[in-house]
């Protein structure tokens, strides 16, 4: 990411949440009442139009389906952890994620939003506008994963390594270096209580290497000079379990797009497309 340019991909995902939230309750996969206010109005108009008109689907068939299924799956993971007594939540590369606001958390629960300073600065302006002040239970921690470690930033912001923690890392690993991914995973393993977990999605390496072609990946490559967001990291399909186990995680649970489709694309969504090439994994400490 560029030093002073907030993430365009984060805004694009928030706008996909805006459009999904406009659908009827029996059709939408997720509901995000804050997404619209978190991104600039002109972007909601232009990018929202592309999604509603079907143009985005034409350019990247099934991408919207994947983004919304991913959002829903991670919502469900968070809900399960909350039911089981989660004590601390960290949203890594938070972008315009509004989970810190749209879930009911125990009052004392610590929530941290970690993001690149350029994106976080923009989000903070919006959060202040929406809520009038910064919610007391959320700490905002600026970090560049590629040049700083979580140990440097999160511990000094009040993160408690003795609490059962869920770390959500949605739509971020593909933009990082392998070293940054390893360093973040090592932080989680060394600084969270047993029962803690990280959930993240990742790109299959074959798409990154160009062995397998997919339109949205080619588009992201084509526009990377404008966005400053290049794709840099992937994990070979079918190897994430050994990848995480080698880094000390246990009870690794990986879902692919077929699992997401079976779980969520029923009823009005039965014929909704979902693009392949991505996995979502939960690894426990
Ligand atoms: C595709 S967006 C996903 C945003 C959010 N997690 C979501 O799903 O809506 C990627 C996010 O990763 C963050 N990011 C990318 N590179 C980063 C880096 N080197 N350090 C910290 N954050 C980074 C961006 O600021 C952005 O918020």
XYZ file of C-alpha atoms and ligand atoms in Angstrom:
312
model
C 0.000 0.000 0.000
C 1.083 3.574 -0.574
C 1.967 5.653 2.459
C -0.741 8.261 1.946
C -3.407 6.479 -0.068
C -6.244 4.717 1.725
C -7.263 1.299 0.478
C -9.547 1.372 -2.567
C -10.182 -2.358 -2.239
C -11.450 -1.791 1.330
C -13.884 0.843 0.019
C -14.999 -1.515 -2.778
C -15.795 -4.279 -0.283
C -17.720 -1.857 1.943
C -19.798 -0.838 -1.087
C -20.544 -4.502 -1.829
C -21.865 -4.634 1.764
C -24.002 -1.538 1.085
C -25.635 -3.183 -1.923
C -26.108 -6.543 -0.162
C -27.747 -4.783 2.789
C -30.333 -3.212 0.452
C -31.698 -6.662 -0.420
C -34.678 -8.249 1.294
C -34.070 -10.239 4.479
C -34.669 -13.538 2.701
C -32.035 -12.755 0.089
C -29.148 -10.900 1.702
C -26.284 -12.867 3.159
C -25.252 -10.109 5.544
C -26.589 -6.829 6.876
C -24.308 -3.885 7.520
C -26.164 -0.704 8.521
C -22.968 1.381 8.745
C -21.229 0.544 5.454
C -22.925 3.361 3.535
C -21.690 6.035 5.935
C -18.167 4.692 6.145
C -17.240 5.372 2.519
C -17.470 8.508 0.367
C -20.929 9.159 -1.143
C -19.579 9.474 -4.701
C -17.988 6.040 -4.427
C -21.245 4.508 -3.198
C -23.001 6.031 -6.219
C -20.500 4.934 -8.840
C -19.372 1.553 -7.519
C -22.858 0.773 -6.170
C -24.229 1.350 -9.672
C -21.668 -1.047 -11.164
C -22.736 -3.759 -8.726
C -26.515 -3.217 -8.972
C -26.448 -3.010 -12.774
C -24.679 -6.367 -13.094
C -21.594 -4.798 -14.720
C -19.343 -5.850 -11.836
C -20.632 -9.418 -12.151
C -19.824 -9.351 -15.852
C -16.246 -8.167 -15.168
C -15.662 -10.626 -12.341
C -18.284 -13.370 -12.261
C -18.858 -14.657 -8.726
C -16.544 -12.173 -7.004
C -19.413 -10.406 -5.236
C -20.798 -13.807 -4.228
C -17.442 -14.747 -2.718
C -17.057 -11.428 -0.857
C -20.490 -11.700 0.718
C -20.166 -15.417 1.557
C -16.793 -14.679 3.152
C -18.312 -11.850 5.193
C -21.136 -14.116 6.324
C -18.859 -17.029 7.193
C -16.598 -14.846 9.308
C -19.676 -13.286 10.951
C -20.754 -16.819 11.865
C -17.298 -17.655 13.239
C -17.385 -14.501 15.365
C -20.888 -15.338 16.625
C -19.747 -18.839 17.621
C -16.761 -17.468 19.522
C -18.964 -14.903 21.285
C -21.302 -17.688 22.405
C -18.301 -19.603 23.728
C -17.155 -16.647 25.884
C -14.743 -14.691 23.688
C -12.782 -12.119 25.739
C -10.945 -10.026 23.133
C -11.374 -9.285 19.438
C -8.778 -7.999 17.007
C -9.701 -6.997 13.466
C -6.544 -6.931 11.382
C -6.516 -4.802 8.222
C -9.982 -3.674 9.293
C -10.705 -1.297 6.419
C -14.330 -0.212 6.710
C -15.375 -3.374 8.569
C -18.169 -2.476 10.992
C -18.268 -5.681 13.032
C -17.069 -3.731 16.070
C -20.388 -1.860 15.858
C -22.863 -4.320 14.449
C -22.410 -7.161 16.940
C -23.476 -7.245 20.586
C -20.354 -7.562 22.652
C -20.021 -7.987 26.406
C -19.528 -4.467 27.761
C -15.988 -4.972 28.997
C -14.735 -6.756 25.922
C -11.616 -5.305 24.391
C -11.783 -4.678 20.647
C -8.838 -3.585 18.531
C -8.951 -2.436 14.944
C -5.560 -2.627 13.327
C -4.988 -1.100 9.916
C -2.612 0.698 7.643
C -2.489 4.329 8.849
C -3.699 5.708 5.485
C -6.937 3.675 5.589
C -7.447 4.031 9.324
C -7.225 7.822 9.231
C -10.102 7.948 6.728
C -12.174 5.497 8.739
C -11.684 7.425 11.977
C -13.105 10.591 10.399
C -16.221 8.656 9.393
C -16.589 6.878 12.740
C -16.488 10.221 14.521
C -19.146 11.581 12.171
C -21.439 8.557 12.632
C -21.147 8.135 16.386
C -20.173 11.663 17.454
C -17.187 10.250 19.361
C -14.940 7.205 19.345
C -16.586 4.223 21.020
C -14.817 3.660 24.359
C -14.389 -0.097 23.932
C -12.554 0.118 20.595
C -8.880 0.929 20.217
C -7.581 1.900 16.812
C -4.004 0.802 16.170
C -2.165 2.011 13.047
C 0.259 -0.610 11.687
C 1.980 -1.291 8.392
C 2.252 -5.095 8.483
C 5.051 -5.030 5.933
C 7.332 -2.806 8.003
C 6.128 -3.041 11.629
C 5.337 -5.932 13.935
C 2.187 -6.409 15.966
C 4.352 -6.847 19.073
C 5.564 -3.261 18.637
C 2.080 -1.813 18.215
C -0.655 -3.980 19.691
C 0.895 -4.764 23.078
C 1.531 -1.089 23.784
C -2.104 -0.296 22.842
C -3.421 -2.460 25.691
C -3.831 -5.845 24.015
C -3.919 -8.538 26.707
C -2.055 -11.764 25.774
C -3.791 -13.689 28.588
C -7.287 -13.354 27.137
C -9.085 -15.718 24.773
C -8.918 -13.779 21.535
C -10.296 -14.025 18.030
C -8.291 -12.301 15.309
C -10.120 -11.594 12.067
C -7.920 -11.040 9.026
C -10.345 -10.674 6.133
C -9.155 -9.805 2.649
C -5.634 -8.839 3.696
C -3.045 -11.647 3.412
C -2.937 -11.481 -0.394
C -1.529 -7.921 -0.200
C 1.286 -8.751 2.221
C 4.771 -10.212 2.029
C 5.280 -13.821 3.189
C 7.437 -12.441 6.023
C 4.627 -10.138 7.193
C 2.157 -13.046 7.198
C 4.583 -15.202 9.200
C 5.338 -12.431 11.653
C 1.623 -11.834 12.326
C 0.941 -15.547 12.803
C 3.902 -15.815 15.191
C 2.522 -12.886 17.202
C -0.853 -14.609 17.534
C 0.691 -17.875 18.629
C 2.967 -16.283 21.191
C 0.518 -13.710 22.515
C -2.899 -15.240 22.984
C -4.459 -17.596 25.499
C -5.253 -21.239 24.658
C -8.547 -21.407 22.784
C -7.756 -18.238 20.834
C -7.910 -18.374 17.054
C -7.221 -16.530 13.848
C -9.549 -16.611 10.857
C -8.322 -15.396 7.489
C -8.866 -15.872 3.805
C -6.128 -16.455 1.302
C -5.576 -16.653 -2.423
C -4.554 -19.960 -4.013
C -0.983 -19.620 -5.175
C -1.787 -20.879 -8.697
C -3.708 -17.616 -9.286
C -0.873 -15.531 -7.936
C 1.696 -17.328 -10.084
C -0.507 -16.978 -13.165
C -0.706 -20.802 -13.591
C -4.468 -20.371 -13.354
C -6.075 -17.256 -14.862
C -9.013 -15.426 -13.331
C -10.447 -12.117 -14.454
C -10.579 -10.266 -11.125
C -6.975 -11.201 -10.372
C -5.864 -9.909 -13.797
C -7.873 -6.705 -13.207
C -6.306 -6.140 -9.805
C -2.884 -6.606 -11.396
C -3.773 -4.223 -14.241
C -4.890 -1.476 -11.864
C -2.251 -1.920 -9.205
C -0.329 1.204 -10.290
C -3.472 3.226 -9.594
C -4.497 1.440 -6.387
C -1.040 0.770 -4.963
C -2.402 -2.622 -3.883
C -0.470 -5.421 -5.570
C -1.150 -9.126 -4.979
C 1.887 -10.649 -3.328
C 0.955 -13.667 -1.217
C -0.818 -16.970 -1.792
C -0.918 -20.494 -0.374
C -1.100 -23.562 -2.622
C -4.568 -25.114 -2.662
C -4.939 -27.978 -0.187
C -1.867 -27.076 1.880
C -3.138 -24.522 4.386
C -3.484 -27.118 7.133
C 0.185 -28.062 6.972
C 1.070 -24.379 6.488
C -0.595 -23.420 9.778
C 0.432 -26.552 11.665
C 4.058 -25.884 10.742
C 3.584 -22.481 12.385
C 2.233 -24.028 15.587
C -1.550 -23.788 15.067
C -3.919 -26.663 15.835
C -7.468 -27.635 14.883
C -7.099 -26.027 11.511
C -10.406 -25.820 9.657
C -10.376 -24.807 6.014
C -13.395 -23.999 3.875
C -13.461 -23.580 0.122
C -16.032 -21.942 -2.116
C -17.994 -25.190 -2.545
C -18.528 -25.297 1.244
C -19.616 -21.640 1.229
C -21.988 -22.245 -1.660
C -23.543 -25.260 0.062
C -23.935 -23.361 3.337
C -25.297 -20.039 2.124
C -26.401 -20.145 -1.496
C -29.850 -21.554 -1.060
C -33.350 -20.167 -1.777
C -33.099 -16.894 -3.715
C -29.323 -17.307 -3.851
C -29.419 -20.832 -5.255
C -28.136 -19.720 -8.652
C -25.776 -17.031 -7.336
C -22.235 -17.443 -8.617
C -19.172 -17.702 -6.410
C -15.681 -17.400 -7.811
C -13.071 -20.050 -6.987
C -9.443 -19.581 -6.067
C -9.809 -18.591 -2.420
C -9.979 -20.402 0.910
C -10.922 -19.310 4.409
C -9.211 -20.909 7.358
C -9.559 -20.939 11.118
C -6.478 -21.945 13.128
C -6.542 -22.364 16.893
C -3.831 -21.555 19.391
C -9.223 -5.594 0.775
S -9.127 -4.530 2.122
C -10.049 -5.452 3.337
C -10.654 -4.571 4.378
C -11.532 -5.293 5.390
N -10.801 -6.283 6.104
C -12.745 -5.862 4.719
O -12.767 -7.073 4.472
O -13.666 -5.117 4.439
C -7.470 -4.713 2.620
C -7.137 -4.049 3.938
O -5.789 -4.394 4.274
C -5.132 -3.235 4.687
N -3.710 -3.389 4.355
C -3.172 -3.653 3.138
N -1.837 -3.665 3.231
C -1.533 -3.408 4.532
C -0.333 -3.283 5.251
N 0.858 -3.405 4.655
N -0.394 -2.994 6.579
C -1.597 -2.846 7.189
N -2.774 -2.965 6.557
C -2.744 -3.237 5.246
C -5.769 -2.084 3.943
O -5.579 -0.845 4.601
C -7.219 -2.528 3.913
O -7.928 -2.056 5.017
